[in-house]
Structure formats: structure tokens, C-alpha cells
Amino acid sequence: MNSKISNIQRLSNPTAHSLSVAGFFAVMILLIGSVYYATITVDYIWRWYKVPTYFMYKETVIIYADSNGEVKEIKPNGDKFDVIITDDQGDITYTVPKDSFDLDEGDFTSPGDLIAEYEGGWKPGMMTVGLWITLKISFISTILGIFIGILGGVARVSSTPVLKWTAITYVEIIRGSPLLVQIMIAYFVLGTTINKILMMNGLPSLDPEWYGIAALSVFTGAYVVEIVRAGIGAIHSGQVEAARSGGMTYFQCMYYIILPQALKTILPPLAGQFINLIKDSSLLGMISIRELTKATREGITTSLQAFELWIMCAILYLLMTFTLSMCIQYLERRTATK
Amino acid sequence: MIDVKNIYKTFFVPHEVKALVDVSNKIEAGEVVVVIGPSGSGKSTFLRCLNRLETAEHGQILVDGVDIFDPKTDINKVRAEMGMVFQSFNLFPHLSILGNVTITQKLVRKRSKRDREKKAMAILEKVGIADKAHAHPSNLSGGQQQRVAIARALAMDPKIMLFDEPTSALDPEMIGEVLDVMKTLAREGMTMVCVTHEMGFAKEVADRVIFMDEGKIVEEGTPVHFFENPDHDRTKLFLKQIL
């Protein structure tokens, strides 16, 4: 199948083929060149060296005294020192590296006095944390979205009105309204109510993250329903007849016969849907979830280097979507050989 | 075994067609019934009503005394006892041949893996394709696929087999191998209802031939009666056209 298509597409003349390849690179170089030209023309000072700290930075630990006290004892503890300060509350022990403090035994401390300042370990920057949250939310929403989509898709093609009409209503409402509104309703309306009920029963309230995940998976699920429906519709009706005439129930027929075949045709549109999901998760900043986009925006308020951080943000989204797209292409190839 | 009482069926899509008009018939255990007729005569619809792939608007079908159009009937139980073979094979392309022949045994008969594979291999041996057990349907010829489809139905130990034009989609040189399997089944005493255009098969193995036209049973009788001395002009015309 594949070889047939590429035979039609391949230019018969090898010179024409290599010229065409060269043409591709020419277009790419022209594109990158003009973007570069634009960046040097624009009135903006690029400070790329500021970017890495938003991914990974060395923490500076500064310890201040918070009461009137006296340094009772300084004793070595491994390669560090224990500084013990006594105040009216009792003893407080600070374990700090050598040379990070300028105190002697018997010194008095008052609130706000510097006790120690030293370099701590490596910490993930806010973009890294944002990336992780985006990944986590997208992953859970994808799984839930598939789940909702398959159930809804099977309901959508059934002839039972309660299943079919519920599925249609769900799809039409969710697909037809903006995701931003759905996220706000999920958090500010449903979220408030649910948290109130949880609190009345003495349970801890849920993080905004969970409402964000719920909104995203319900939104994606609606599209997956239609994808699954189309996939099921593409299976020849003879398959259902063969399965049912052997005595299988409707759900056995769906689960063992129809869905495994439909999966093959729904993989490519499903990939597109989940790429959209990753990008749509950027709207969750609305409900104070610090995913990648929100983290970028916060980063810009401190660094004032808007372009660098937005470009990094876009590259990270690209990396995620491209990896996903590769994974699904791999799955497609695997199911195609069967 | 199957008692068809005055069934009616009308299709409205794409336009109104009276597929079955007041059709009644009795099929006895061990009988081989061949249904013949021009295309659009309702013979396939008749067959598909027997296991409720189509529902009739009026009338009744009793299978071993069970009314299959009664909503309270567990149709899956009735269908488990009736094997069906289709014109377009309808093998499950995502399963191997062995998978095709074992899946209904697993899901409907709840047989153990060992039992169902033993059964499957025995039947594949019988239809002559045991060596292809691990191939996929797309790697088989039409005739082989149809024999697998017969094996899949037989693996359920059905009491009756329904054939819906089993050789119509086959290349001419493959028809023989499928008909041979069906003849063997007939000789072993399987109850069979067979919609087909294979007159040779009808002559050779049928106990009874039913001729349908425009949704009605025009003529029925033994093959000898049907092919050599039919009563109705419509039958004579049909036989003249095809022989």
C-alpha cells in the first residue's frame, strides 16, 4: 500500500528529485533567515543568558534570626556546623556550611539579623515545574478522554434512546461551547459546590488541578466520541452480523470485534485530538493552575524578557506534541502490520 | 424444528419493497432446504429472519418452540444454536484463523482454552485448512475464507446451519471446495437452510427446494419435482432462463 503511493509520488527523474529536495532546504533556510532578520531588526535586547535560570537554578539560602537570643554553642557536625541559639522559647539549631556565618559563641541576635547565607542545591525553575504540571494534566486528561470517548462512542451508535440521545446532547453542548467557559464553570461553579459539600462532610477540598483535568477530559471526550463513532461506522456491518449471529451480546460484539478494528482507523484523528488537548491545557492558567503557559507569563513579569520565554514555551509545547505524534505513528505502524 | 408462520416484511429504504408477503414454512430436523429465486425475491430476507437478523412485522417464527420475535426471548441463546454463513464471509480480520474459530466458543459457550482450541483444530481439519490456523484471513483465498467461516459456525455445535449465498462472491474455481464441505455436512445429517444459485448443489443434496419470487413462496417440492416437472409458469420461466 505504502510503496504504491510513494511510487506515484516519486519523481521519475533522479535529478528532478534531488532538485526538489534542495528546494525544500532552500525554503527552510529562507524562512529561518527571515525570522532571524526580523529578530535583529526589532527594537529589543535579547538576553538569552537569562533563560536557563527559569529551568534550573542554584538556590541561595538566607537565614534570618526571628527572635532576641544568644548564640549558645557552635559545634562541628560532619562537614557543617550546628549553630545553637537560645531565646526565651528554648534552643534553636541551624545546620549550616562552614564560612556561611559570621557569629561567635556569646553573640546576641535580634529579629532580622543575618545568621547565615550560602548556596543550596539545584532547584527546578518555574518553567520546569510548569512543564511537569502540563505533562501530568495532559496525560491524565488523555486517559480519561479516551475512556469517556469510547463509552460515549458506543452509546452514540446504540439504538437505545437514553444512551444515544444523551451522547448526542453531550457532544453537541461540549463541542459547541468555548473551553474557557467550561473550565470556569467547572472550577468556579461546580468546584465551589463540590468543595463545599466535601468540607461539610469533613473531607479535604480538591485542588483546582482536578477541576482542570475534569474540564479538559470532558471537552476532549466529546471529540473522541465523534471519532470513535466514525471509526465504528467504517466497519462493515457484516462484522456485527457475523458476531451477533454466533450468539454474542451487543457489548461482546463491540468489545471483541468492532472496537479492536475501529482502533486502527481512529488512531490518526485521535493523535490530532490529543495534540490539541496539550495545547488547550494552556487555558488552565485561568483557574490558577501554574502550567507551562501560566509559568511563562509569571516568568516574564520577573525577567521582562517576553520573547525569549515565549519562544522557549512554544518549543516545549512543540517537543511534547511532536513526541506524542511520533508515539502514535509508531502505534499505527504496529497495528497496520497485523 | 423451525416453524415459520405467515411472516411479512417490508423495507422502506431506499424505497418501499415488500420483501416477504405471508410466508409460511416448516423446516424439520435433518432436512436440507435450498431456497432459490431471482434477486430481490426475498430469499435472503427469509433466511435472515430465521435468526432475527431481520425482524418481521407480522407473523411468528418458532425455533424449537421458542417464539424468536417475542421481546422476552433471549435471542443470543437461540442464535448460539444456529450457525450462519454469509456471502461476504465476514471473518474477523483482526484475529487469526484459530482466533476466528475460537472466539464465539470462548464468549458464548464459555469453553476452556484447551477445549475450544481442540474443537477448532478438529473442525479446521475437517474443512481442510488446519495448516492455516495461525494465518490471518487476509492471507487466504476466498474459498479458504468461506471454509473458515463454515468452521467458525460449526465450532458452536449448531443444530441448524443457515447459508446466505455462500458461493456467490467466489471465483468459479473455488466454488467446488466450498460446496464439497457443504455436501459433507448435508450427508452427515445437519439441518441446513441454504440460499444459493448453485442448481447442481440443489439437485444433488436438497431434500426440498423452495422457489421464491416477489416475496412469496411460489413453489416447493423435491428437487426432482422442481427441476423436471414444476407446476407454475413462473418457475418454468426461471428455470428456462438459468439452465
JSON list of C-alpha atoms in Angstrom, two decimals, chain B residues 115 167 198 241:
[
{"chain": "B", "resi": 115, "resn": "ASP", "atom": "CA", "xyz": [-11.29, -27.42, 24.75]},
{"chain": "B", "resi": 167, "resn": "THR", "atom": "CA", "xyz": [-20.60, -19.21, -3.12]},
{"chain": "B", "resi": 198, "resn": "GLU", "atom": "CA", "xyz": [-25.97, -23.41, -7.37]},
{"chain": "B", "resi": 241, "resn": "GLN", "atom": "CA", "xyz": [-33.58, -18.52, -18.01]}
]
